Short mmCIF file of C-alpha atoms in Angstrom, two decimals:
data_model
loop_
_atom_site.label_atom_id
_atom_site.label_comp_id
_atom_site.label_asym_id
_atom_site.label_seq_id
_atom_site.Cartn_x
_atom_site.Cartn_y
_atom_site.Cartn_z
CA MET A 1 17.81 -108.89 70.35
CA GLY A 2 14.12 -108.09 70.26
CA ARG A 3 12.85 -104.66 71.10
CA VAL A 4 12.18 -104.26 74.91
CA SER A 5 8.88 -102.48 75.72
CA VAL A 6 8.54 -99.97 78.54
CA VAL A 7 5.28 -99.98 80.44
CA ASP A 8 4.28 -97.96 83.50
CA GLY A 9 2.65 -99.41 86.67
CA GLY A 10 3.10 -102.61 88.66
CA GLY A 11 5.26 -103.21 91.75
CA ILE A 12 7.57 -105.75 93.36
CA GLN A 13 5.55 -107.00 96.31
CA TRP A 14 4.14 -109.89 94.32
CA LEU A 15 7.57 -111.58 94.56
CA VAL A 16 6.94 -112.53 98.17
CA ASP A 17 3.58 -114.12 97.25
CA GLN A 18 5.17 -116.71 95.11
CA ASP A 19 5.46 -120.16 96.61
CA ASP A 20 8.81 -120.61 94.97
CA TRP A 21 10.53 -117.20 94.62
CA ARG A 22 13.80 -118.64 93.30
CA HIS A 23 15.19 -115.96 91.02
CA CYS A 24 17.27 -112.89 91.84
CA VAL A 25 16.17 -109.61 90.19
CA VAL A 26 18.50 -106.77 89.26
CA PHE A 27 17.18 -103.25 88.53
CA ALA A 28 19.37 -100.59 86.91
CA ARG A 29 18.69 -96.94 86.21
CA GLY A 30 20.86 -95.17 83.58
CA ILE A 31 21.46 -98.05 81.16
CA THR A 32 19.39 -100.05 78.65
CA PRO A 33 18.18 -103.58 79.44
CA GLU A 34 20.70 -104.93 76.88
CA GLU A 35 23.53 -103.05 78.57
CA LEU A 36 22.47 -104.40 81.93
CA GLY A 37 22.63 -107.97 80.59
CA LEU A 38 26.14 -107.33 79.21
CA ARG A 39 27.42 -105.71 82.45
CA MET A 40 26.17 -108.78 84.33
CA GLY A 41 28.40 -110.86 82.16
CA GLY A 42 26.04 -111.76 79.33
CA VAL A 43 27.48 -113.15 76.13
CA PRO A 44 26.34 -111.09 73.09
CA GLY A 45 24.11 -113.16 70.82
CA SER A 46 24.14 -116.18 73.20
CA VAL A 47 20.31 -116.32 73.15
CA VAL A 48 19.02 -115.57 69.60
CA SER A 49 15.29 -115.16 70.28
CA PRO A 50 13.33 -113.85 73.26
CA ILE A 51 12.43 -116.73 75.61
CA THR A 52 9.98 -117.50 78.47
CA GLY A 53 10.89 -118.16 82.04
CA THR A 54 10.30 -121.89 81.59
CA GLU A 55 12.65 -121.85 78.60
CA ALA A 56 15.25 -120.02 80.62
CA TRP A 57 15.14 -122.66 83.38
CA ASP A 58 15.35 -125.45 80.74
CA MET A 59 18.41 -123.71 79.21
CA VAL A 60 20.11 -123.54 82.62
CA LEU A 61 19.52 -127.27 83.14
CA ASP A 62 21.00 -127.97 79.65
CA LEU A 63 24.12 -125.82 80.18
CA ALA A 64 27.37 -127.71 80.54
CA THR A 65 28.46 -126.30 83.94
CA ASP A 66 27.06 -124.82 87.13
CA ASP A 67 28.85 -121.66 86.37
CA ASP A 68 26.55 -120.68 83.53
CA ASP A 69 23.31 -118.85 84.16
CA VAL A 70 20.62 -117.14 82.09
CA VAL A 71 19.13 -113.67 82.47
CA ARG A 72 16.01 -112.27 80.84
CA VAL A 73 15.81 -108.51 80.48
CA GLY A 74 13.25 -105.80 80.13
CA ALA A 75 12.30 -102.29 81.28
CA ARG A 76 9.57 -100.77 83.43
CA GLY A 77 9.06 -97.34 84.96
CA GLY A 78 12.45 -95.80 84.18
CA TRP A 79 14.46 -98.87 85.29
CA SER A 80 15.88 -101.77 83.31
CA PHE A 81 15.51 -105.12 84.98
CA ALA A 82 17.15 -108.52 84.66
CA VAL A 83 15.62 -111.74 86.10
CA GLU A 84 18.24 -114.40 86.88
CA TYR A 85 17.95 -118.18 86.38
CA GLY A 86 20.46 -120.47 87.92
CA LEU A 87 22.80 -120.07 90.88
CA GLY A 88 23.82 -116.49 90.00
CA ASP A 89 26.50 -114.31 91.52
CA SER A 90 25.31 -110.85 90.42
CA GLY A 91 25.23 -109.73 94.03
CA GLU A 92 29.02 -109.73 93.92
CA LYS A 93 29.09 -107.67 90.67
CA LEU A 94 26.86 -104.76 91.75
CA ALA A 95 29.55 -102.15 92.20
CA ASP A 96 30.92 -102.88 88.68
CA VAL A 97 27.39 -102.90 87.16
CA SER A 98 26.72 -99.52 88.68
CA ARG A 99 29.93 -97.86 87.34
CA ASN A 100 29.69 -94.50 85.57
CA GLY A 101 26.81 -93.05 87.53
CA VAL A 102 24.36 -96.03 87.28
CA GLU A 103 22.08 -96.96 90.19
CA VAL A 104 21.52 -100.70 90.81
CA VAL A 105 19.05 -102.48 93.12
CA HIS A 106 19.40 -106.25 93.73
CA LEU A 107 16.75 -108.52 95.28
CA ASN A 108 17.92 -111.98 96.24
CA PRO A 109 15.55 -114.55 97.74
CA SER A 110 18.58 -116.32 99.29
CA VAL A 111 16.82 -119.66 99.11
CA ASP A 112 19.77 -121.69 100.50
CA HIS A 113 20.84 -119.12 103.10
CA PRO A 114 18.02 -116.87 104.36
CA PRO A 115 17.22 -114.02 104.86
CA ALA A 116 16.33 -112.60 101.45
CA MET A 117 18.54 -109.65 100.71
CA PHE A 118 18.22 -106.09 99.34
CA SER A 119 21.32 -104.46 97.94
CA TYR A 120 21.82 -101.01 96.46
CA ALA A 121 24.93 -99.79 94.56
CA ARG A 122 25.54 -96.43 92.90
CA ASP A 123 28.36 -95.16 90.77
CA GLY A 124 30.69 -98.09 91.55
CA VAL A 125 30.01 -98.13 95.34
CA ASP A 126 28.16 -100.78 97.33
CA VAL A 127 25.99 -98.29 99.25
CA CYS A 128 23.66 -100.47 101.34
CA ARG A 129 22.68 -104.14 101.97
CA ILE A 130 19.73 -105.18 104.23
CA GLY A 131 18.30 -108.49 105.28
CA ILE A 132 14.63 -108.59 104.22
CA GLY A 133 12.85 -109.85 107.34
CA GLU A 134 16.09 -109.35 109.36
CA GLU A 135 16.43 -105.61 108.90
CA VAL A 136 18.59 -105.25 112.06
CA TRP A 137 21.43 -106.52 109.79
CA ARG A 138 22.60 -103.74 107.52
CA TRP A 139 25.96 -103.31 105.68
CA GLY A 140 27.62 -101.10 103.12
CA ASP A 141 29.02 -97.59 102.74
CA GLN A 142 25.71 -96.17 104.08
CA PRO A 143 24.13 -99.05 105.99
CA ASP A 144 21.34 -96.80 107.51
CA LEU A 145 20.31 -95.35 104.09
CA LEU A 146 16.76 -96.82 104.51
CA LEU A 147 16.54 -96.53 108.24
CA PRO A 148 14.13 -93.63 108.25
CA GLU A 149 11.80 -95.55 105.91
CA LEU A 150 12.11 -98.67 107.97
CA VAL A 151 11.19 -96.76 111.11
CA ALA A 152 8.30 -94.86 109.45
CA ALA A 153 6.88 -98.24 108.18
CA GLY A 154 7.06 -99.73 111.68
CA VAL A 155 9.66 -102.33 110.66
CA LEU A 156 12.35 -101.03 113.03
CA HIS A 157 12.51 -98.84 116.09
CA PRO A 158 14.47 -95.58 115.90
CA ASP A 159 17.35 -97.39 117.67
CA GLY A 160 17.46 -99.92 114.90
CA GLU A 161 15.89 -102.80 116.81
CA TYR A 162 13.11 -104.89 115.29
CA ALA A 163 9.53 -103.53 115.70
CA ARG A 164 7.29 -106.01 113.96
CA PRO A 165 5.25 -108.49 116.04
CA ASP A 166 6.83 -111.97 116.49
CA SER A 167 3.56 -113.57 115.48
CA GLU A 168 3.57 -111.92 111.97
CA SER A 169 3.74 -114.30 109.03
CA TYR A 170 7.02 -114.16 107.11
CA ARG A 171 5.17 -113.02 103.96
CA ASP A 172 3.52 -110.06 105.67
CA ARG A 173 6.82 -109.27 107.39
CA ASP A 174 8.77 -109.30 104.14
CA ARG A 175 6.05 -107.43 102.24
CA HIS A 176 6.46 -104.41 104.57
CA THR A 177 10.06 -104.04 103.57
CA LEU A 178 9.53 -104.73 99.87
CA ALA A 179 6.72 -102.08 99.89
CA LEU A 180 9.02 -99.38 101.21
CA ILE A 181 11.83 -100.41 98.77
CA GLU A 182 9.28 -100.20 95.99
CA THR A 183 8.20 -96.73 97.05
CA ARG A 184 11.71 -95.42 97.90
CA PHE A 185 13.17 -96.32 94.48
CA GLY A 186 10.03 -96.40 92.34
CA LEU A 187 10.53 -100.04 91.35
CA SER A 188 8.16 -102.13 89.31
CA LEU A 189 8.41 -105.63 87.88
CA PRO A 190 5.76 -106.69 85.34
CA ARG A 191 4.49 -110.01 86.65
CA ASN A 192 2.70 -111.10 83.49
CA GLU A 193 5.78 -110.34 81.30
CA VAL A 194 8.14 -112.23 83.70
CA GLU A 195 5.94 -115.22 84.20
CA ASN A 196 4.18 -115.58 80.89
CA GLU A 197 5.79 -113.63 78.07
CA ARG A 198 8.98 -113.81 76.04
CA LEU A 199 11.86 -111.49 76.88
CA PRO A 200 15.34 -110.94 75.43
CA ALA A 201 17.91 -113.06 77.22
CA PHE A 202 21.63 -113.74 77.69
CA ILE A 203 23.69 -116.65 78.87
CA ILE A 204 26.03 -115.46 81.69
CA GLY A 205 29.28 -117.21 81.23
#
């Protein structure tokens, strides 16, 4: 595996500005990028050289079954991250990925079954899941974990009902929630690295 660089700055709100946000993103605090890839089911040595996002999609198309995916990994701002290519089922693995005191954030565009989803796990527990753009739907061990931030940002009323105007575009609506998630957890995803540069990768078997 190539050495993963750590750079400060950035954010996650750019995800919603993509015309084709198709890939899930997993953030983990407390483990290296390589360990994150392995906990997600990555096969050691399955991708020899760092690859681009285009190469990752090509690899997914070339894999023998729909059960195989690819993740590219890196680090930014104290968090490791993994960008998923393929169908992906990492949302079902978060509690295990977060074992032994690790924090994990999962962002899923849910292309085939909106809304997009935010999930947070810590130390082996699914703490909170929220619909991005449908924040009235919240699950987990602490479903109201982000309720104070959602209320302060004008996304929800204190009673948990939706507060944003019906006429608001879905991108502006979703950006409000991504912004408060970004601030609450200090998340950053380096857009240029993800879109244009080569990153270490794993095949998820």
